Coordinates of C-alpha atoms and ligand atoms in Angstrom, one line a residue:
X30 CA 91.5 123.9 99.5
X31 CA 89.2 123.8 96.5
X32 CA 85.4 124.3 97.2
X33 CA 82.4 124.1 95.0
X34 CA 78.7 123.9 95.9
X35 CA 76.6 121.3 94.1
X36 CA 72.8 121.6 93.3
X37 CA 72.2 118.8 95.9
X38 CA 73.6 121.0 98.6
X39 CA 76.9 119.2 98.8
X40 CA 80.2 120.9 98.7
X41 CA 83.2 119.5 97.0
X42 CA 86.6 119.8 98.8
X43 CA 90.0 118.6 97.8
X44 CA 93.0 118.5 100.1
X45 CA 90.8 119.0 103.2
X46 CA 93.0 117.2 105.8
X47 CA 94.3 120.7 106.8
X48 CA 90.7 121.6 107.9
X49 CA 90.4 120.5 111.6
X50 CA 87.0 119.0 110.9
X51 CA 88.2 117.3 107.7
X52 CA 90.2 114.3 109.1
X53 CA 87.5 113.5 111.7
X54 CA 84.9 113.5 109.0
X55 CA 86.9 110.8 107.1
X56 CA 87.4 108.8 110.3
X57 CA 83.6 108.9 110.8
X58 CA 82.9 107.9 107.2
X59 CA 85.2 104.9 107.3
X60 CA 83.9 103.8 110.7
X61 CA 80.3 104.0 109.4
X62 CA 80.9 102.3 106.0
X63 CA 83.6 99.8 106.7
X64 CA 83.6 99.5 110.6
X65 CA 87.3 100.4 110.6
X66 CA 88.6 103.0 113.0
X67 CA 91.6 104.8 111.5
X68 CA 91.4 107.4 114.4
X69 CA 94.4 105.9 116.3
X70 CA 96.6 107.0 113.3
X71 CA 96.6 110.5 114.8
X72 CA 98.6 109.1 117.8
X73 CA 100.9 107.2 115.5
X74 CA 102.4 110.1 113.6
X75 CA 99.2 111.1 111.7
X76 CA 98.0 110.5 108.1
X77 CA 100.4 110.1 105.2
X78 CA 101.7 113.6 104.4
X79 CA 101.4 112.9 100.7
X80 CA 97.6 112.3 101.0
X81 CA 95.3 114.1 98.7
X82 CA 91.6 113.5 99.6
X83 CA 88.7 114.3 97.3
X84 CA 85.3 114.5 99.0
X85 CA 81.7 115.8 98.9
X86 CA 80.6 117.3 102.3
X87 CA 77.0 117.9 103.3
X88 CA 75.8 121.1 105.1
X89 CA 76.5 119.6 108.5
X90 CA 80.1 118.9 107.6
X91 CA 79.6 115.2 107.2
X92 CA 81.4 113.5 104.4
X93 CA 79.0 112.0 101.8
X94 CA 81.6 110.6 99.4
X95 CA 85.3 110.3 99.4
X96 CA 88.4 108.9 97.8
X97 CA 92.0 109.7 98.7
X98 CA 95.2 109.5 96.7
X99 CA 98.7 109.2 98.1
X100 CA 102.2 108.5 96.9
X101 CA 103.0 104.8 97.0
X102 CA 106.3 104.2 95.3
X103 CA 107.1 100.5 94.8
X104 CA 110.0 98.5 93.5
X105 CA 109.4 96.5 90.4
X106 CA 112.2 94.3 89.1
X107 CA 114.8 96.5 90.7
X108 CA 113.4 99.9 89.6
X109 CA 111.3 102.3 91.6
X110 CA 107.9 103.0 90.1
X111 CA 106.5 106.4 91.1
X112 CA 103.1 105.2 91.8
X113 CA 100.1 106.5 93.7
X114 CA 97.7 104.6 95.8
X115 CA 93.9 105.2 96.1
X116 CA 92.2 104.5 99.4
X117 CA 89.2 105.4 101.6
X118 CA 86.8 105.1 98.7
X119 CA 83.2 105.2 100.0
X120 CA 79.8 106.9 99.6
X121 CA 77.2 107.0 102.3
X122 CA 74.1 104.9 101.4
X123 CA 71.8 108.0 101.1
X124 CA 74.0 109.5 98.5
X125 CA 74.7 106.4 96.3
X126 CA 73.7 105.9 92.7
X127 CA 74.1 109.6 91.7
X128 CA 77.5 109.4 90.2
X129 CA 79.4 110.8 93.3
X130 CA 81.9 108.0 93.3
X131 CA 82.5 108.3 89.6
X132 CA 83.1 112.0 90.2
X133 CA 85.7 111.7 93.0
X134 CA 87.4 108.8 91.2
X135 CA 87.8 110.8 88.0
X136 CA 89.0 113.8 89.9
X137 CA 91.5 111.7 91.8
X138 CA 92.8 110.0 88.7
X139 CA 93.1 113.3 86.9
X140 CA 95.1 114.6 89.8
X141 CA 97.4 111.5 89.7
X142 CA 98.0 112.0 86.0
X143 CA 98.8 115.7 86.4
X144 CA 101.2 114.8 89.2
X145 CA 103.0 112.6 86.8
X146 CA 102.5 109.3 88.7
X147 CA 103.4 106.4 86.4
X148 CA 100.9 104.0 87.9
X149 CA 98.0 103.9 90.4
X150 CA 97.3 100.9 92.6
X151 CA 94.4 100.1 94.9
X152 CA 92.8 97.3 96.9
X153 CA 89.2 96.5 96.4
X154 CA 86.6 93.8 96.7
X155 CA 84.7 95.3 93.7
X156 CA 87.1 95.1 90.8
X157 CA 84.4 95.9 88.2
X158 CA 84.1 99.4 89.8
X159 CA 87.6 100.3 88.6
X160 CA 88.0 98.3 85.3
X161 CA 86.4 101.2 83.3
X162 CA 89.3 103.4 84.4
X163 CA 91.9 101.0 83.1
X164 CA 92.7 99.1 86.3
X165 CA 93.3 95.4 86.1
X166 CA 93.7 92.8 88.8
X167 CA 97.1 91.5 89.9
X168 CA 96.7 88.0 91.3
X169 CA 98.3 87.8 94.7
X170 CA 100.1 84.9 96.4
X171 CA 101.4 83.7 99.7
X172 CA 104.5 81.6 99.9
X173 CA 104.4 78.4 101.8
X174 CA 107.1 76.1 103.0
X175 CA 109.0 74.3 105.7
X176 CA 110.6 76.3 108.5
X177 CA 114.4 76.6 108.3
X178 CA 116.3 75.6 111.5
X179 CA 116.2 78.8 113.7
X180 CA 119.6 80.4 113.9
X181 CA 121.2 79.6 117.3
X182 CA 123.3 82.7 117.4
X183 CA 120.4 85.2 117.0
X184 CA 119.9 87.6 119.9
X185 CA 116.4 87.4 121.4
X186 CA 113.7 89.7 120.0
X187 CA 111.6 92.0 122.2
X188 CA 108.0 93.0 121.7
X189 CA 107.5 96.5 120.3
X190 CA 104.4 98.5 121.2
X191 CA 103.6 101.2 118.6
X192 CA 101.4 102.9 121.2
X193 CA 104.4 103.4 123.5
X194 CA 106.1 106.7 122.7
X195 CA 109.7 105.4 122.7
X196 CA 108.8 102.3 120.7
X197 CA 106.9 104.5 118.2
X198 CA 109.9 106.8 117.7
X199 CA 112.1 103.8 117.1
X200 CA 109.6 102.2 114.7
X201 CA 109.2 105.5 112.8
X202 CA 113.0 105.9 112.5
X203 CA 113.3 102.3 111.1
X204 CA 110.4 102.8 108.7
X205 CA 112.1 105.9 107.3
X206 CA 115.3 104.0 106.4
X207 CA 113.8 100.6 105.6
X208 CA 114.7 98.8 102.4
X209 CA 112.0 97.2 100.3
X210 CA 111.5 93.6 101.4
X211 CA 111.9 92.3 97.8
X212 CA 113.9 93.4 94.8
X213 CA 111.2 92.1 92.4
X214 CA 108.0 93.7 94.0
X215 CA 107.6 95.6 97.2
X216 CA 106.4 99.0 98.4
X217 CA 109.3 101.3 99.3
X218 CA 107.7 103.5 102.0
X219 CA 104.4 102.7 103.7
X220 CA 104.9 104.1 107.2
X221 CA 101.3 105.3 107.9
X222 CA 99.8 102.0 106.6
X223 CA 102.2 99.9 108.5
X224 CA 101.5 101.8 111.7
X225 CA 97.7 101.7 111.5
X226 CA 97.7 98.0 110.4
X227 CA 99.5 97.2 113.7
X228 CA 96.3 98.4 115.4
X229 CA 93.7 97.0 113.1
X230 CA 94.5 93.3 113.4
X231 CA 94.8 92.2 117.1
X232 CA 96.7 89.0 116.0
X233 CA 99.6 90.8 114.5
X234 CA 102.7 90.8 116.7
X235 CA 105.5 93.3 116.3
X236 CA 108.9 92.3 117.5
X237 CA 112.3 94.0 117.4
X238 CA 115.6 92.3 116.7
X239 CA 117.9 94.9 118.2
X240 CA 121.2 93.5 116.9
X241 CA 119.8 93.4 113.4
X242 CA 117.8 96.7 113.8
X243 CA 114.9 94.9 112.3
X244 CA 111.2 95.0 113.1
X245 CA 109.2 91.8 112.4
X246 CA 105.4 91.8 111.9
X247 CA 104.1 88.3 112.3
X248 CA 101.4 85.9 113.5
X249 CA 101.2 82.4 114.7
X250 CA 98.1 80.2 114.4
X251 CA 96.9 77.4 116.7
X252 CA 98.3 74.8 114.2
X253 CA 101.8 76.2 114.7
X254 CA 101.9 78.0 111.3
X255 CA 104.1 81.0 111.4
X256 CA 103.0 83.9 109.1
X257 CA 105.6 86.5 108.3
X258 CA 103.8 89.8 107.3
X259 CA 106.6 92.3 106.9
X260 CA 110.2 93.1 107.9
X261 CA 111.2 96.7 108.5
X262 CA 115.0 96.9 108.2
X263 CA 117.7 98.5 106.1
X264 CA 119.3 95.0 105.8
X265 CA 116.9 92.1 105.7
X266 CA 117.7 89.3 108.2
X267 CA 117.3 85.7 106.9
X268 CA 114.2 83.7 107.9
X269 CA 116.5 81.5 110.0
X270 CA 117.7 84.6 112.0
X271 CA 114.1 85.9 112.4
X272 CA 112.9 82.5 113.8
X273 CA 116.0 82.3 116.0
X274 CA 115.4 85.9 117.4
X275 CA 111.7 85.1 118.0
X276 CA 112.7 81.9 119.8
X277 CA 110.2 79.9 117.9
X278 CA 110.4 76.7 115.8
X279 CA 107.1 76.6 113.9
X280 CA 105.7 73.6 112.1
X281 CA 105.4 75.5 108.9
X282 CA 105.9 79.0 107.4
X283 CA 104.0 81.3 105.2
X284 CA 105.4 84.6 103.9
X285 CA 103.1 87.3 102.8
X286 CA 105.5 89.2 100.6
X287 CA 107.9 88.3 97.8
X288 CA 110.5 86.3 99.8
X289 CA 113.6 86.7 97.6
X290 CA 115.7 88.3 100.4
X291 CA 114.9 85.8 103.1
X292 CA 117.4 83.1 102.2
X293 CA 114.4 80.7 102.0
X294 CA 112.2 79.4 99.3
X295 CA 108.5 78.9 99.5
X296 CA 105.9 77.6 97.1
X297 CA 103.6 80.4 95.8
X298 CA 99.9 79.6 96.5
X299 CA 97.2 81.8 94.9
X300 CA 95.4 84.0 97.5
X301 CA 91.7 83.4 96.7
X302 CA 88.9 85.7 97.8
X303 CA 89.1 88.8 99.9
X304 CA 90.4 92.0 98.5
X305 CA 92.1 92.3 95.1
X306 CA 95.1 94.4 94.2
X307 CA 94.5 96.4 91.0
X308 CA 97.0 98.3 88.9
X309 CA 96.5 101.1 86.3
X310 CA 99.4 102.2 84.1
X311 CA 102.8 100.8 83.2
X312 CA 101.5 100.1 79.7
X313 CA 101.1 96.5 79.0
X314 CA 103.7 95.4 81.5
X315 CA 102.8 92.1 83.0
X316 CA 104.4 90.6 86.1
X317 CA 106.2 87.4 85.1
X318 CA 106.3 86.1 88.6
X319 CA 103.7 85.3 91.3
X320 CA 103.0 88.7 92.8
X321 CA 102.5 89.8 96.5
X322 CA 102.8 93.0 98.5
X323 CA 103.1 92.9 102.2
X324 CA 99.7 92.8 103.9
X325 CA 101.1 95.5 106.3
X326 CA 101.0 97.8 103.2
X327 CA 97.4 97.0 102.5
X328 CA 95.2 100.0 102.6
Ligands
LIG10 C1 80.7 101.3 95.7 C2 80.3 102.7 96.0 C3 81.5 103.6 96.4 C4 79.6 103.3 94.8 O1 79.2 104.6 95.1 P1 78.1 105.4 94.2 O2 78.2 106.9 94.5 O3 76.8 104.8 94.3 O4 78.7 105.1 92.7 P2 78.3 106.0 91.4 O5 76.9 106.4 91.4 O6 79.3 107.1 91.3 O7 78.5 104.9 90.3 C5 79.8 104.9 89.6 C6 79.8 103.6 88.8 O8 80.0 102.5 89.6 C7 79.0 101.5 89.4 N1 78.8 100.8 90.7 C8 78.1 101.3 91.7 N2 78.2 100.4 92.7 C9 78.9 99.4 92.3 C10 79.3 98.1 92.9 N3 78.9 97.8 94.1 N4 80.0 97.3 92.1 C11 80.4 97.6 90.9 N5 80.0 98.8 90.3 C12 79.3 99.6 91.0 C13 77.8 102.3 88.9 O9 77.0 101.4 88.1 C14 78.5 103.4 88.0 O10 78.8 102.9 86.8 P3 78.8 103.8 85.5 O11 79.9 104.9 85.7 O12 79.0 102.9 84.3 O13 77.4 104.5 85.5 C15 79.3 102.7 97.3 O14 78.3 101.9 97.0 C16 80.0 102.4 98.6 O15 80.5 103.2 99.3 N6 80.0 101.1 98.9 C17 80.6 100.6 100.2 C18 82.1 100.8 100.2 C19 82.8 100.3 99.0 O16 82.5 99.3 98.5 N7 83.8 101.2 98.5 C20 84.5 101.0 97.3 C21 85.3 99.7 97.3 S1 87.0 100.0 97.6

């Protein structure tokens, strides 16, 4: 664990999750700045083991500034890109405007380069913060369309509760051997993000199609629109099988990932507002299709 004392009395630490006070300090920073509680991740298998946090701590052990890198390989046109993700970027108000965020960002990107990551991705609502470092925005899309007739032969799904120990073990095993949801663009492993995202949005439902060994993350709104957020499976079931297993016949469907394995076609609609996905690296490669990554991988 690297340490260095700064003239302002802050101490820089890298790789500090091994310090028993380190992880709670990050939980506290994210709660204070974003109002998001990632504490429950400890009961869901813990933080992503590839995480590499970079932070400035004050004398009381409180985190003043942080950014964390982690491995986030994704499939792009059939090839696995060895990418890193950046997340948990924040500076406490009292410490802003002194270059602390620039400092941790530069350190994190240097580390990513030294590790040999081909690309770095992040989500942000402040794209201009990252453009100076070579990040550019990837426009995201949801896919909208009519619901296929639910498959009559599909066995019924059951709800899965990540907070139940048996269900968690099952979910973790399936996350380990999942296939990317798309051959054109999808993350390959995102277990920690998937698990914490099941807890952050109370409307997300997690269902298990036992005969297909598939976990479905989904939502339904009052208008009867079915939103498919993610499918964790070695072999993707079709949308018709998913609807049959869930025993629902929605008025319409939206899919929040590239739907090329679902046996269904939706019309891409630009996702406006909210957070943006940004990419650094991969040269001048541009995506020649409407892009989307599962919102369960969002971090
Ligand atoms: C955004 C934030 C991280 C900036 O922290 P900071 O320590 O004040 O930033 P720095 O002093 O290191 O400034 C770094 C650069 O970012 C710029 N910057 C600062 N705040 C910015 C903002 N809100 N939008 C765009 N650029 C910003 C600065 O002008 C500076 O530019 P420079 O390198 O050309 O001089 C901090 O305000 C914060 O935690 N905000 C709430 C959480 C958040 O938005 N996190 C990041 C988004 S994922």
